[in-house]
Amino acid sequence: AALVLACSAPDARLPANPGDLPPGTLVVATKSDLGQSDARATVAVSVVDGNGLDALAGLVAAQLSCAVASEPRQARLLGEADAVLTALIRELPSDELLAEDLRRASTILGDLLGETTADEVLDGIFARFCIGK
């Protein structure tokens, strides 16, 4: 993954020794308005009062801009995800439009994670390999 976020909240902390986290994981203290934030956190955020959200967006953007996209398809999908998320950060639309934006972001992330198989992936496989019937 180009970026791994591990969220730790006052009421749901990460384990004391999170050995399963990959190197470079960004620890985010969520619900910072509820109490003491995790000392390992790079940034503390609260959706209630909005504190730290801009800092988190900046960290995520910086980390993803450093990620090297090895395939044009991956670069395109990362660009689409960035566009959707940037628009949502700028202004949340009405519930109906928000649901569509979230569905689109979910579809893009599914494509990036390999949970869905786009036609262009299948076309690429069949173009490169001779698969008999």
mmCIF file with all atom_site columns, C-alpha atoms in Angstrom:
data_model
loop_
_atom_site.group_PDB
_atom_site.id
_atom_site.type_symbol
_atom_site.label_atom_id
_atom_site.label_alt_id
_atom_site.label_comp_id
_atom_site.label_asym_id
_atom_site.label_entity_id
_atom_site.label_seq_id
_atom_site.pdbx_PDB_ins_code
_atom_site.Cartn_x
_atom_site.Cartn_y
_atom_site.Cartn_z
_atom_site.occupancy
_atom_site.B_iso_or_equiv
_atom_site.pdbx_formal_charge
_atom_site.auth_seq_id
_atom_site.auth_comp_id
_atom_site.auth_asym_id
_atom_site.auth_atom_id
_atom_site.pdbx_PDB_model_num
ATOM 1   C CA . ALA A 1 1   ? 0.000   0.000   0.000   1.00 0.00 ? 1   ALA A CA 1
ATOM 2   C CA . ALA A 1 2   ? 1.172   3.501   -0.715  1.00 0.00 ? 2   ALA A CA 1
ATOM 3   C CA . LEU A 1 3   ? -0.269  4.635   2.606   1.00 0.00 ? 3   LEU A CA 1
ATOM 4   C CA . VAL A 1 4   ? -1.471  2.872   5.745   1.00 0.00 ? 4   VAL A CA 1
ATOM 5   C CA . LEU A 1 5   ? -3.419  4.786   8.382   1.00 0.00 ? 5   LEU A CA 1
ATOM 6   C CA . ALA A 1 6   ? -3.780  3.272   11.841  1.00 0.00 ? 6   ALA A CA 1
ATOM 7   C CA . CYS A 1 7   ? -6.464  5.022   13.865  1.00 0.00 ? 7   CYS A CA 1
ATOM 8   C CA . SER A 1 8   ? -6.314  5.192   17.632  1.00 0.00 ? 8   SER A CA 1
ATOM 9   C CA . ALA A 1 9   ? -9.085  6.787   19.708  1.00 0.00 ? 9   ALA A CA 1
ATOM 10  C CA . PRO A 1 10  ? -9.362  7.405   23.443  1.00 0.00 ? 10  PRO A CA 1
ATOM 11  C CA . ASP A 1 11  ? -12.078 4.733   23.577  1.00 0.00 ? 11  ASP A CA 1
ATOM 12  C CA . ALA A 1 12  ? -10.410 2.327   21.092  1.00 0.00 ? 12  ALA A CA 1
ATOM 13  C CA . ARG A 1 13  ? -6.622  2.511   21.310  1.00 0.00 ? 13  ARG A CA 1
ATOM 14  C CA . LEU A 1 14  ? -4.124  0.659   19.175  1.00 0.00 ? 14  LEU A CA 1
ATOM 15  C CA . PRO A 1 15  ? -2.301  -2.144  21.000  1.00 0.00 ? 15  PRO A CA 1
ATOM 16  C CA . ALA A 1 16  ? 0.638   -0.979  23.113  1.00 0.00 ? 16  ALA A CA 1
ATOM 17  C CA . ASN A 1 17  ? 3.023   -2.743  20.722  1.00 0.00 ? 17  ASN A CA 1
ATOM 18  C CA . PRO A 1 18  ? 1.428   -2.647  17.287  1.00 0.00 ? 18  PRO A CA 1
ATOM 19  C CA . GLY A 1 19  ? 3.967   -5.015  15.712  1.00 0.00 ? 19  GLY A CA 1
ATOM 20  C CA . ASP A 1 20  ? 1.603   -5.912  12.885  1.00 0.00 ? 20  ASP A CA 1
ATOM 21  C CA . LEU A 1 21  ? 1.711   -2.412  11.439  1.00 0.00 ? 21  LEU A CA 1
ATOM 22  C CA . PRO A 1 22  ? 3.894   -2.047  8.351   1.00 0.00 ? 22  PRO A CA 1
ATOM 23  C CA . PRO A 1 23  ? 6.835   0.362   8.448   1.00 0.00 ? 23  PRO A CA 1
ATOM 24  C CA . GLY A 1 24  ? 5.841   3.900   7.575   1.00 0.00 ? 24  GLY A CA 1
ATOM 25  C CA . THR A 1 25  ? 2.317   3.542   8.982   1.00 0.00 ? 25  THR A CA 1
ATOM 26  C CA . LEU A 1 26  ? 0.776   6.888   9.828   1.00 0.00 ? 26  LEU A CA 1
ATOM 27  C CA . VAL A 1 27  ? -0.853  6.726   13.264  1.00 0.00 ? 27  VAL A CA 1
ATOM 28  C CA . VAL A 1 28  ? -3.852  9.043   13.524  1.00 0.00 ? 28  VAL A CA 1
ATOM 29  C CA . ALA A 1 29  ? -5.360  9.969   16.887  1.00 0.00 ? 29  ALA A CA 1
ATOM 30  C CA . THR A 1 30  ? -9.087  10.150  16.199  1.00 0.00 ? 30  THR A CA 1
ATOM 31  C CA . LYS A 1 31  ? -11.777 11.612  18.456  1.00 0.00 ? 31  LYS A CA 1
ATOM 32  C CA . SER A 1 32  ? -9.216  14.030  19.890  1.00 0.00 ? 32  SER A CA 1
ATOM 33  C CA . ASP A 1 33  ? -12.085 16.012  21.399  1.00 0.00 ? 33  ASP A CA 1
ATOM 34  C CA . LEU A 1 34  ? -12.813 13.118  23.795  1.00 0.00 ? 34  LEU A CA 1
ATOM 35  C CA . GLY A 1 35  ? -9.562  13.101  25.720  1.00 0.00 ? 35  GLY A CA 1
ATOM 36  C CA . GLN A 1 36  ? -5.892  12.178  25.725  1.00 0.00 ? 36  GLN A CA 1
ATOM 37  C CA . SER A 1 37  ? -4.554  11.390  22.244  1.00 0.00 ? 37  SER A CA 1
ATOM 38  C CA . ASP A 1 38  ? -2.247  8.484   21.513  1.00 0.00 ? 38  ASP A CA 1
ATOM 39  C CA . ALA A 1 39  ? 1.354   9.683   21.992  1.00 0.00 ? 39  ALA A CA 1
ATOM 40  C CA . ARG A 1 40  ? 2.458   7.716   18.901  1.00 0.00 ? 40  ARG A CA 1
ATOM 41  C CA . ALA A 1 41  ? 0.124   9.700   16.662  1.00 0.00 ? 41  ALA A CA 1
ATOM 42  C CA . THR A 1 42  ? 1.534   11.929  13.965  1.00 0.00 ? 42  THR A CA 1
ATOM 43  C CA . VAL A 1 43  ? -1.674  13.946  13.867  1.00 0.00 ? 43  VAL A CA 1
ATOM 44  C CA . ALA A 1 44  ? -4.753  14.256  16.086  1.00 0.00 ? 44  ALA A CA 1
ATOM 45  C CA . VAL A 1 45  ? -8.153  14.858  14.500  1.00 0.00 ? 45  VAL A CA 1
ATOM 46  C CA . SER A 1 46  ? -11.716 15.471  15.535  1.00 0.00 ? 46  SER A CA 1
ATOM 47  C CA . VAL A 1 47  ? -14.666 15.454  13.173  1.00 0.00 ? 47  VAL A CA 1
ATOM 48  C CA . VAL A 1 48  ? -16.768 17.131  15.855  1.00 0.00 ? 48  VAL A CA 1
ATOM 49  C CA . ASP A 1 49  ? -14.779 20.373  15.871  1.00 0.00 ? 49  ASP A CA 1
ATOM 50  C CA . GLY A 1 50  ? -12.733 19.868  12.685  1.00 0.00 ? 50  GLY A CA 1
ATOM 51  C CA . ASN A 1 51  ? -9.372  20.123  14.408  1.00 0.00 ? 51  ASN A CA 1
ATOM 52  C CA . GLY A 1 52  ? -6.529  18.412  12.585  1.00 0.00 ? 52  GLY A CA 1
ATOM 53  C CA . LEU A 1 53  ? -8.464  17.521  9.424   1.00 0.00 ? 53  LEU A CA 1
ATOM 54  C CA . ASP A 1 54  ? -6.479  19.925  7.236   1.00 0.00 ? 54  ASP A CA 1
ATOM 55  C CA . ALA A 1 55  ? -3.214  18.604  8.693   1.00 0.00 ? 55  ALA A CA 1
ATOM 56  C CA . LEU A 1 56  ? -4.313  15.023  8.019   1.00 0.00 ? 56  LEU A CA 1
ATOM 57  C CA . ALA A 1 57  ? -5.300  15.878  4.440   1.00 0.00 ? 57  ALA A CA 1
ATOM 58  C CA . GLY A 1 58  ? -1.886  17.487  3.943   1.00 0.00 ? 58  GLY A CA 1
ATOM 59  C CA . LEU A 1 59  ? -0.038  14.463  5.324   1.00 0.00 ? 59  LEU A CA 1
ATOM 60  C CA . VAL A 1 60  ? -2.036  12.077  3.158   1.00 0.00 ? 60  VAL A CA 1
ATOM 61  C CA . ALA A 1 61  ? -1.490  14.230  0.071   1.00 0.00 ? 61  ALA A CA 1
ATOM 62  C CA . ALA A 1 62  ? 2.252   14.456  0.745   1.00 0.00 ? 62  ALA A CA 1
ATOM 63  C CA . GLN A 1 63  ? 2.563   10.710  1.290   1.00 0.00 ? 63  GLN A CA 1
ATOM 64  C CA . LEU A 1 64  ? 0.570   9.836   -1.826  1.00 0.00 ? 64  LEU A CA 1
ATOM 65  C CA . SER A 1 65  ? 2.447   12.352  -3.974  1.00 0.00 ? 65  SER A CA 1
ATOM 66  C CA . CYS A 1 66  ? 5.652   10.496  -3.062  1.00 0.00 ? 66  CYS A CA 1
ATOM 67  C CA . ALA A 1 67  ? 4.169   7.133   -4.012  1.00 0.00 ? 67  ALA A CA 1
ATOM 68  C CA . VAL A 1 68  ? 5.299   5.861   -7.361  1.00 0.00 ? 68  VAL A CA 1
ATOM 69  C CA . ALA A 1 69  ? 2.521   4.560   -9.564  1.00 0.00 ? 69  ALA A CA 1
ATOM 70  C CA . SER A 1 70  ? 3.985   1.650   -11.520 1.00 0.00 ? 70  SER A CA 1
ATOM 71  C CA . GLU A 1 71  ? 1.053   1.271   -13.903 1.00 0.00 ? 71  GLU A CA 1
ATOM 72  C CA . PRO A 1 72  ? -0.800  3.970   -15.836 1.00 0.00 ? 72  PRO A CA 1
ATOM 73  C CA . ARG A 1 73  ? -4.075  2.445   -14.629 1.00 0.00 ? 73  ARG A CA 1
ATOM 74  C CA . GLN A 1 74  ? -2.993  2.830   -10.998 1.00 0.00 ? 74  GLN A CA 1
ATOM 75  C CA . ALA A 1 75  ? -1.954  6.444   -11.595 1.00 0.00 ? 75  ALA A CA 1
ATOM 76  C CA . ARG A 1 76  ? -5.319  7.156   -13.226 1.00 0.00 ? 76  ARG A CA 1
ATOM 77  C CA . LEU A 1 77  ? -7.263  5.563   -10.360 1.00 0.00 ? 77  LEU A CA 1
ATOM 78  C CA . LEU A 1 78  ? -5.223  7.429   -7.746  1.00 0.00 ? 78  LEU A CA 1
ATOM 79  C CA . GLY A 1 79  ? -5.934  10.659  -9.623  1.00 0.00 ? 79  GLY A CA 1
ATOM 80  C CA . GLU A 1 80  ? -9.657  9.907   -9.717  1.00 0.00 ? 80  GLU A CA 1
ATOM 81  C CA . ALA A 1 81  ? -9.694  9.061   -5.994  1.00 0.00 ? 81  ALA A CA 1
ATOM 82  C CA . ASP A 1 82  ? -7.822  12.276  -5.227  1.00 0.00 ? 82  ASP A CA 1
ATOM 83  C CA . ALA A 1 83  ? -10.303 14.322  -7.275  1.00 0.00 ? 83  ALA A CA 1
ATOM 84  C CA . VAL A 1 84  ? -13.320 12.814  -5.492  1.00 0.00 ? 84  VAL A CA 1
ATOM 85  C CA . LEU A 1 85  ? -11.792 13.245  -2.027  1.00 0.00 ? 85  LEU A CA 1
ATOM 86  C CA . THR A 1 86  ? -10.583 16.783  -2.762  1.00 0.00 ? 86  THR A CA 1
ATOM 87  C CA . ALA A 1 87  ? -14.093 17.788  -3.823  1.00 0.00 ? 87  ALA A CA 1
ATOM 88  C CA . LEU A 1 88  ? -15.544 16.264  -0.639  1.00 0.00 ? 88  LEU A CA 1
ATOM 89  C CA . ILE A 1 89  ? -12.981 18.047  1.534   1.00 0.00 ? 89  ILE A CA 1
ATOM 90  C CA . ARG A 1 90  ? -13.809 21.354  -0.131  1.00 0.00 ? 90  ARG A CA 1
ATOM 91  C CA . GLU A 1 91  ? -17.556 21.054  0.472   1.00 0.00 ? 91  GLU A CA 1
ATOM 92  C CA . LEU A 1 92  ? -19.891 18.235  1.431   1.00 0.00 ? 92  LEU A CA 1
ATOM 93  C CA . PRO A 1 93  ? -22.816 17.985  -0.983  1.00 0.00 ? 93  PRO A CA 1
ATOM 94  C CA . SER A 1 94  ? -26.391 17.085  -0.086  1.00 0.00 ? 94  SER A CA 1
ATOM 95  C CA . ASP A 1 95  ? -27.036 13.558  1.169   1.00 0.00 ? 95  ASP A CA 1
ATOM 96  C CA . GLU A 1 96  ? -28.061 12.233  -2.249  1.00 0.00 ? 96  GLU A CA 1
ATOM 97  C CA . LEU A 1 97  ? -24.967 13.591  -3.989  1.00 0.00 ? 97  LEU A CA 1
ATOM 98  C CA . LEU A 1 98  ? -22.725 12.576  -1.091  1.00 0.00 ? 98  LEU A CA 1
ATOM 99  C CA . ALA A 1 99  ? -23.937 8.989   -1.416  1.00 0.00 ? 99  ALA A CA 1
ATOM 100 C CA . GLU A 1 100 ? -22.991 9.009   -5.120  1.00 0.00 ? 100 GLU A CA 1
ATOM 101 C CA . ASP A 1 101 ? -19.540 10.483  -4.367  1.00 0.00 ? 101 ASP A CA 1
ATOM 102 C CA . LEU A 1 102 ? -18.940 7.862   -1.678  1.00 0.00 ? 102 LEU A CA 1
ATOM 103 C CA . ARG A 1 103 ? -20.073 5.085   -4.050  1.00 0.00 ? 103 ARG A CA 1
ATOM 104 C CA . ARG A 1 104 ? -17.652 6.370   -6.675  1.00 0.00 ? 104 ARG A CA 1
ATOM 105 C CA . ALA A 1 105 ? -14.784 6.543   -4.167  1.00 0.00 ? 105 ALA A CA 1
ATOM 106 C CA . SER A 1 106 ? -15.622 3.019   -3.013  1.00 0.00 ? 106 SER A CA 1
ATOM 107 C CA . THR A 1 107 ? -15.589 1.737   -6.592  1.00 0.00 ? 107 THR A CA 1
ATOM 108 C CA . ILE A 1 108 ? -12.224 3.383   -7.273  1.00 0.00 ? 108 ILE A CA 1
ATOM 109 C CA . LEU A 1 109 ? -10.728 1.945   -4.087  1.00 0.00 ? 109 LEU A CA 1
ATOM 110 C CA . GLY A 1 110 ? -12.143 -1.475  -4.974  1.00 0.00 ? 110 GLY A CA 1
ATOM 111 C CA . ASP A 1 111 ? -10.382 -1.262  -8.333  1.00 0.00 ? 111 ASP A CA 1
ATOM 112 C CA . LEU A 1 112 ? -7.113  -0.209  -6.677  1.00 0.00 ? 112 LEU A CA 1
ATOM 113 C CA . LEU A 1 113 ? -7.306  -3.032  -4.127  1.00 0.00 ? 113 LEU A CA 1
ATOM 114 C CA . GLY A 1 114 ? -8.245  -5.648  -6.681  1.00 0.00 ? 114 GLY A CA 1
ATOM 115 C CA . GLU A 1 115 ? -11.661 -6.328  -5.196  1.00 0.00 ? 115 GLU A CA 1
ATOM 116 C CA . THR A 1 116 ? -13.260 -5.598  -8.546  1.00 0.00 ? 116 THR A CA 1
ATOM 117 C CA . THR A 1 117 ? -11.954 -6.409  -11.995 1.00 0.00 ? 117 THR A CA 1
ATOM 118 C CA . ALA A 1 118 ? -12.432 -3.705  -14.569 1.00 0.00 ? 118 ALA A CA 1
ATOM 119 C CA . ASP A 1 119 ? -12.910 -4.600  -18.229 1.00 0.00 ? 119 ASP A CA 1
ATOM 120 C CA . GLU A 1 120 ? -9.603  -2.900  -19.076 1.00 0.00 ? 120 GLU A CA 1
ATOM 121 C CA . VAL A 1 121 ? -7.757  -5.315  -16.769 1.00 0.00 ? 121 VAL A CA 1
ATOM 122 C CA . LEU A 1 122 ? -9.360  -8.309  -18.428 1.00 0.00 ? 122 LEU A CA 1
ATOM 123 C CA . ASP A 1 123 ? -8.602  -6.843  -21.877 1.00 0.00 ? 123 ASP A CA 1
ATOM 124 C CA . GLY A 1 124 ? -4.952  -6.423  -20.836 1.00 0.00 ? 124 GLY A CA 1
ATOM 125 C CA . ILE A 1 125 ? -4.723  -10.013 -19.625 1.00 0.00 ? 125 ILE A CA 1
ATOM 126 C CA . PHE A 1 126 ? -6.243  -11.430 -22.810 1.00 0.00 ? 126 PHE A CA 1
ATOM 127 C CA . ALA A 1 127 ? -4.037  -9.161  -24.990 1.00 0.00 ? 127 ALA A CA 1
ATOM 128 C CA . ARG A 1 128 ? -0.811  -10.361 -23.315 1.00 0.00 ? 128 ARG A CA 1
ATOM 129 C CA . PHE A 1 129 ? -1.539  -14.040 -22.883 1.00 0.00 ? 129 PHE A CA 1
ATOM 130 C CA . CYS A 1 130 ? -2.849  -16.655 -25.249 1.00 0.00 ? 130 CYS A CA 1
ATOM 131 C CA . ILE A 1 131 ? -5.729  -18.264 -23.417 1.00 0.00 ? 131 ILE A CA 1
ATOM 132 C CA . GLY A 1 132 ? -7.448  -21.072 -25.284 1.00 0.00 ? 132 GLY A CA 1
ATOM 133 C CA . LYS A 1 133 ? -11.109 -21.913 -25.097 1.00 0.00 ? 133 LYS A CA 1
#
